[in-house]
Each structure stands twice: as structure tokens, then as C-alpha cells.
Tab-separated table of C-alpha atoms in Angstrom:
chain	number	residue	atom	x	y	z
A	1	ASN	CA	-64.832	5.817	-59.876
A	2	ALA	CA	-67.844	4.327	-61.869
A	3	LEU	CA	-69.070	2.784	-58.616
A	4	ASN	CA	-69.720	6.094	-57.296
A	5	LYS	CA	-72.619	6.503	-59.622
A	6	SER	CA	-74.109	3.263	-58.640
A	7	VAL	CA	-77.062	2.415	-56.251
A	8	GLY	CA	-76.715	0.976	-52.976
A	9	ARG	CA	-79.384	-1.127	-51.759
A	10	ASP	CA	-80.644	-2.266	-47.771
A	11	HIS	CA	-83.982	-2.807	-45.957
A	12	LEU	CA	-85.143	-0.895	-42.876
A	13	TRP	CA	-87.080	-3.028	-40.901
A	14	ILE	CA	-89.750	-0.756	-38.790
A	15	ILE	CA	-90.925	-3.019	-36.214
A	16	GLY	CA	-94.348	-3.337	-34.165
A	17	SER	CA	-93.039	-1.268	-31.175
A	18	ASP	CA	-91.904	1.641	-33.477
A	19	VAL	CA	-95.651	1.406	-34.909
A	20	LYS	CA	-97.472	1.522	-31.387
A	21	ALA	CA	-94.766	4.082	-30.065
A	22	ILE	CA	-96.035	6.338	-33.289
A	23	ILE	CA	-99.916	5.987	-33.053
A	24	ALA	CA	-99.384	6.705	-28.960
A	25	ALA	CA	-97.111	9.788	-29.595
A	26	GLY	CA	-99.559	11.110	-32.480
A	27	VAL	CA	-102.848	10.674	-30.401
A	28	SER	CA	-103.006	14.338	-29.438
A	29	GLY	CA	-102.695	15.542	-32.829
A	30	ASN	CA	-99.691	17.520	-32.512
A	31	GLY	CA	-96.341	17.124	-33.685
A	32	PHE	CA	-93.673	14.843	-31.381
A	33	LYS	CA	-90.144	13.427	-31.272
A	34	MET	CA	-89.835	10.082	-33.915
A	35	PRO	CA	-89.365	7.535	-31.165
A	36	ASP	CA	-85.642	7.101	-30.276
A	37	ALA	CA	-85.470	3.467	-31.415
A	38	LEU	CA	-86.800	4.169	-35.009
A	39	ALA	CA	-84.854	7.414	-35.445
A	40	GLY	CA	-81.613	5.550	-34.006
A	41	ARG	CA	-82.191	2.943	-36.583
A	42	ILE	CA	-82.600	5.269	-39.823
A	43	LEU	CA	-79.652	7.449	-38.397
A	44	ARG	CA	-76.948	4.806	-37.796
A	45	TYR	CA	-77.625	1.853	-40.292
A	46	HIS	CA	-79.764	3.800	-43.195
A	47	LEU	CA	-78.479	6.955	-43.493
A	48	ILE	CA	-74.960	5.720	-45.273
A	49	ASP	CA	-73.031	5.962	-48.164
A	50	ASN	CA	-73.230	2.314	-49.421
A	51	VAL	CA	-72.899	2.780	-53.174
A	52	ARG	CA	-69.594	1.371	-53.505
A	53	GLY	CA	-70.292	-1.510	-50.926
A	54	GLU	CA	-70.610	-2.420	-47.385
A	55	PRO	CA	-69.622	0.931	-45.396
A	56	ASP	CA	-69.043	1.227	-41.599
A	57	MET	CA	-72.279	1.466	-39.647
A	58	TRP	CA	-72.281	5.001	-37.219
A	59	LEU	CA	-71.359	4.081	-34.034
A	60	PRO	CA	-73.286	6.023	-30.682
A	61	GLY	CA	-70.718	8.976	-30.406
A	62	GLN	CA	-70.318	9.398	-34.027
A	63	VAL	CA	-74.070	10.825	-34.440
A	64	LYS	CA	-73.624	14.558	-33.738
A	65	LYS	CA	-76.951	15.858	-34.606
A	66	ALA	CA	-80.211	14.275	-34.653
A	67	ASP	CA	-83.600	16.020	-34.706
A	68	PHE	CA	-86.486	13.925	-36.228
A	69	THR	CA	-90.245	15.194	-35.882
A	70	MET	CA	-93.513	13.817	-36.797
A	71	LYS	CA	-96.742	14.726	-37.356
A	72	PRO	CA	-99.982	13.329	-37.317
A	73	LEU	CA	-101.569	14.071	-40.870
A	74	GLY	CA	-104.907	12.583	-40.380
A	75	LYS	CA	-106.888	9.101	-41.400
A	76	SER	CA	-107.866	7.570	-44.821
A	77	LYS	CA	-109.484	4.284	-45.817
A	78	GLY	CA	-108.801	3.060	-41.808
A	79	LYS	CA	-104.744	4.150	-42.325
A	80	LEU	CA	-103.377	6.718	-39.871
A	81	LEU	CA	-101.097	8.996	-41.810
A	82	TYR	CA	-98.098	10.784	-40.735
A	83	SER	CA	-95.130	13.055	-41.960
A	84	PHE	CA	-91.652	13.374	-40.476
A	85	LYS	CA	-88.543	15.395	-41.006
A	86	GLY	CA	-85.035	15.326	-39.584
A	87	ALA	CA	-81.738	16.914	-39.598
A	88	PHE	CA	-78.264	14.914	-39.065
A	89	THR	CA	-74.849	15.007	-38.655
A	90	GLN	CA	-72.707	12.061	-38.269
A	91	LYS	CA	-68.951	11.871	-38.444
A	92	LEU	CA	-65.775	10.530	-37.266
A	93	SER	CA	-63.920	12.243	-34.337
A	94	ASP	CA	-61.073	13.183	-36.367
A	95	GLY	CA	-63.835	14.476	-39.335
A	96	THR	CA	-62.110	11.899	-42.306
A	97	ARG	CA	-65.674	10.307	-42.745
A	98	GLY	CA	-68.791	12.222	-42.257
A	99	LEU	CA	-72.381	12.805	-43.457
A	100	ASP	CA	-74.664	15.944	-42.854
A	101	GLY	CA	-78.260	16.340	-44.347
A	102	THR	CA	-81.989	16.538	-44.098
A	103	ILE	CA	-84.787	13.970	-44.450
A	104	ARG	CA	-88.175	14.131	-45.163
A	105	GLY	CA	-91.195	11.519	-45.579
A	106	GLU	CA	-94.596	9.930	-45.023
A	107	MET	CA	-95.879	6.768	-43.792
A	108	ASP	CA	-99.409	4.963	-43.779
A	109	LEU	CA	-99.971	3.008	-40.283
A	110	ASP	CA	-102.612	0.075	-40.179
A	111	ALA	CA	-103.208	0.242	-36.200
A	112	ALA	CA	-105.250	-2.721	-36.448
A	113	ASN	CA	-102.568	-4.983	-37.441
A	114	ASN	CA	-99.489	-2.890	-36.118
A	115	ARG	CA	-97.981	-2.366	-39.213
A	116	VAL	CA	-96.792	-0.209	-41.960
A	117	ILE	CA	-98.607	0.199	-45.187
A	118	ARG	CA	-96.620	3.015	-47.179
A	119	PHE	CA	-93.547	4.382	-46.389
A	120	ARG	CA	-91.384	7.138	-48.226
A	121	ALA	CA	-88.395	9.051	-47.320
A	122	TYR	CA	-85.906	11.044	-49.063
A	123	ALA	CA	-82.699	12.367	-47.575
A	124	GLU	CA	-80.174	14.942	-48.952
A	125	ALA	CA	-76.730	15.139	-47.545
A	126	GLN	CA	-73.356	16.280	-48.203
A	127	ALA	CA	-70.785	13.148	-47.657
A	128	TRP	CA	-67.485	12.795	-47.341
A	129	GLY	CA	-64.434	10.122	-46.810
A	130	ASP	CA	-64.048	6.273	-46.846
A	131	SER	CA	-65.404	3.221	-44.739
A	132	LYS	CA	-63.367	0.321	-44.530
A	133	PHE	CA	-64.789	-1.580	-47.237
A	134	THR	CA	-66.014	1.575	-49.428
A	135	LYS	CA	-62.762	2.972	-50.869
A	136	LEU	CA	-62.718	5.508	-53.294
A	137	ALA	CA	-65.244	8.096	-52.158
A	138	PRO	CA	-65.141	11.313	-54.688
A	139	SER	CA	-62.360	13.747	-53.048
A	140	GLY	CA	-63.708	16.320	-50.596
A	141	LYS	CA	-67.562	16.649	-49.695
A	142	PHE	CA	-69.986	15.142	-52.291
A	143	PRO	CA	-73.732	14.945	-52.771
A	144	LEU	CA	-75.538	11.719	-51.109
A	145	VAL	CA	-79.058	10.914	-51.719
A	146	VAL	CA	-81.120	8.362	-49.972
A	147	ALA	CA	-84.561	7.163	-50.916
A	148	MET	CA	-86.500	4.938	-48.871
A	149	VAL	CA	-89.909	3.007	-49.828
A	150	GLU	CA	-91.759	0.151	-48.598
A	151	ALA	CA	-90.700	-3.008	-50.025
A	152	THR	CA	-93.165	-5.980	-50.635
A	153	ASP	CA	-91.270	-8.124	-52.907
A	154	LYS	CA	-89.902	-11.323	-52.293
A	155	ILE	CA	-86.219	-10.259	-51.959
A	156	ALA	CA	-87.214	-7.602	-49.407
A	157	LEU	CA	-89.361	-9.758	-47.190
A	158	ASN	CA	-86.518	-12.479	-46.988
A	159	VAL	CA	-83.376	-10.365	-47.192
A	160	PRO	CA	-82.306	-8.714	-43.612
A	161	PRO	CA	-81.027	-5.495	-43.210
A	162	GLU	CA	-77.219	-5.389	-43.291
A	163	ALA	CA	-76.933	-4.103	-39.654
A	164	LEU	CA	-79.166	-6.945	-38.402
A	165	GLY	CA	-75.821	-8.702	-37.798
A	166	LEU	CA	-75.272	-6.411	-34.674
A	167	GLU	CA	-78.520	-8.040	-33.538
A	168	ASP	CA	-80.299	-6.392	-30.214
A	169	GLU	CA	-78.442	-2.801	-31.115
A	170	TYR	CA	-80.223	-3.181	-34.452
A	171	PHE	CA	-83.743	-3.165	-32.865
A	172	ALA	CA	-82.776	-0.271	-30.130
A	173	PRO	CA	-79.580	1.546	-31.199
A	174	THR	CA	-77.984	3.671	-28.874
A	175	VAL	CA	-77.766	7.415	-29.820
A	176	PRO	CA	-76.675	9.911	-27.021
A	177	VAL	CA	-77.899	12.668	-28.788
A	178	LEU	CA	-81.366	11.508	-28.994
A	179	ASP	CA	-81.673	11.758	-25.262
A	180	ARG	CA	-81.942	15.398	-25.431
């Protein structure tokens, strides 16, 4: 299927409460758990196989592993710098669709304006199975790469994330395995 060589595009919103939580947790200079709302948003709505169309978003009980940590890297030109990494597993209860992988990234935050200045993330995973509207996935397990960067173009500023249709759940997603 030629669509399997396509690129999917979506928008992750990192909101002011995420920025505040990261800054507060990083004050000690030690590593810390990524705020649950941000980790859950990335897991359920953005670590997805969307190269063939609009996939099913992950439900809370389908997230089987989520270990996302962050580390302050210091300051540069008024920005607070952080790195993050994580390991994740998401799958249907019958095992017919899933995603298992890791993510690494960096972000620069502007504490004075409570916003993200720079964001880079790269996830590598093994995926399998079809979603309701994204049929014809490769058979068996296949590699899936998700890259994320900050977006400041007009489209990104005007087009919300696909999962925003879930309303409040997008901003505070339920992910039981994060309650560790």
C-alpha cells in the first residue's frame, strides 16, 4: 500500500499549565516525572499511526506502559532547557493493534510568558494492526517513527489537534498507568 510510505501530520498542544508544572518540578535541578497531563496527551493522541488517515485514539486502558521522565539542562538566553525520554506500550485487549517504543526530546521554555519556545521529539516504535479508518497497515509488526517540532506557521496556529474533539479529555487525559 503506497499510503504506508506517507507522512501524517497533527498538532500537539502544550498548554500553560503543562509549562508551569514542568518549571515547578524542575526547580530542584533533579530529574522528575513528566506531568501526567502532557504525558497522557502525547501517549493517547500523538503517538499514533496516522500515515494512512485518521486513526483511533488510544483509550485509557489501552496504555499498558508509560514511563516519561524529564531533566532540567540549565538556562540559556532567558530560556529554561529540558530533556525528556520515555518508554511506552499501547495495545488493544485482543492484541490486534498496538504500538511499543521509546521517545526522546528536548524543549526550551519561556517562564516569563509561560510558553514553549522550542520543542523537538523523536519516537521509534514497532506498530501493528489497523484502525477503523486506517486500513491496510503492513502485515505483522512494522517500524513507525513519530517526529515532533514546534510549529509557528499559520496553519499550525489555526488548526487544532485532531483529538481536540474530545474536549476536556484532551487537556487532562485519563491514563491509569501514569498513576504510579
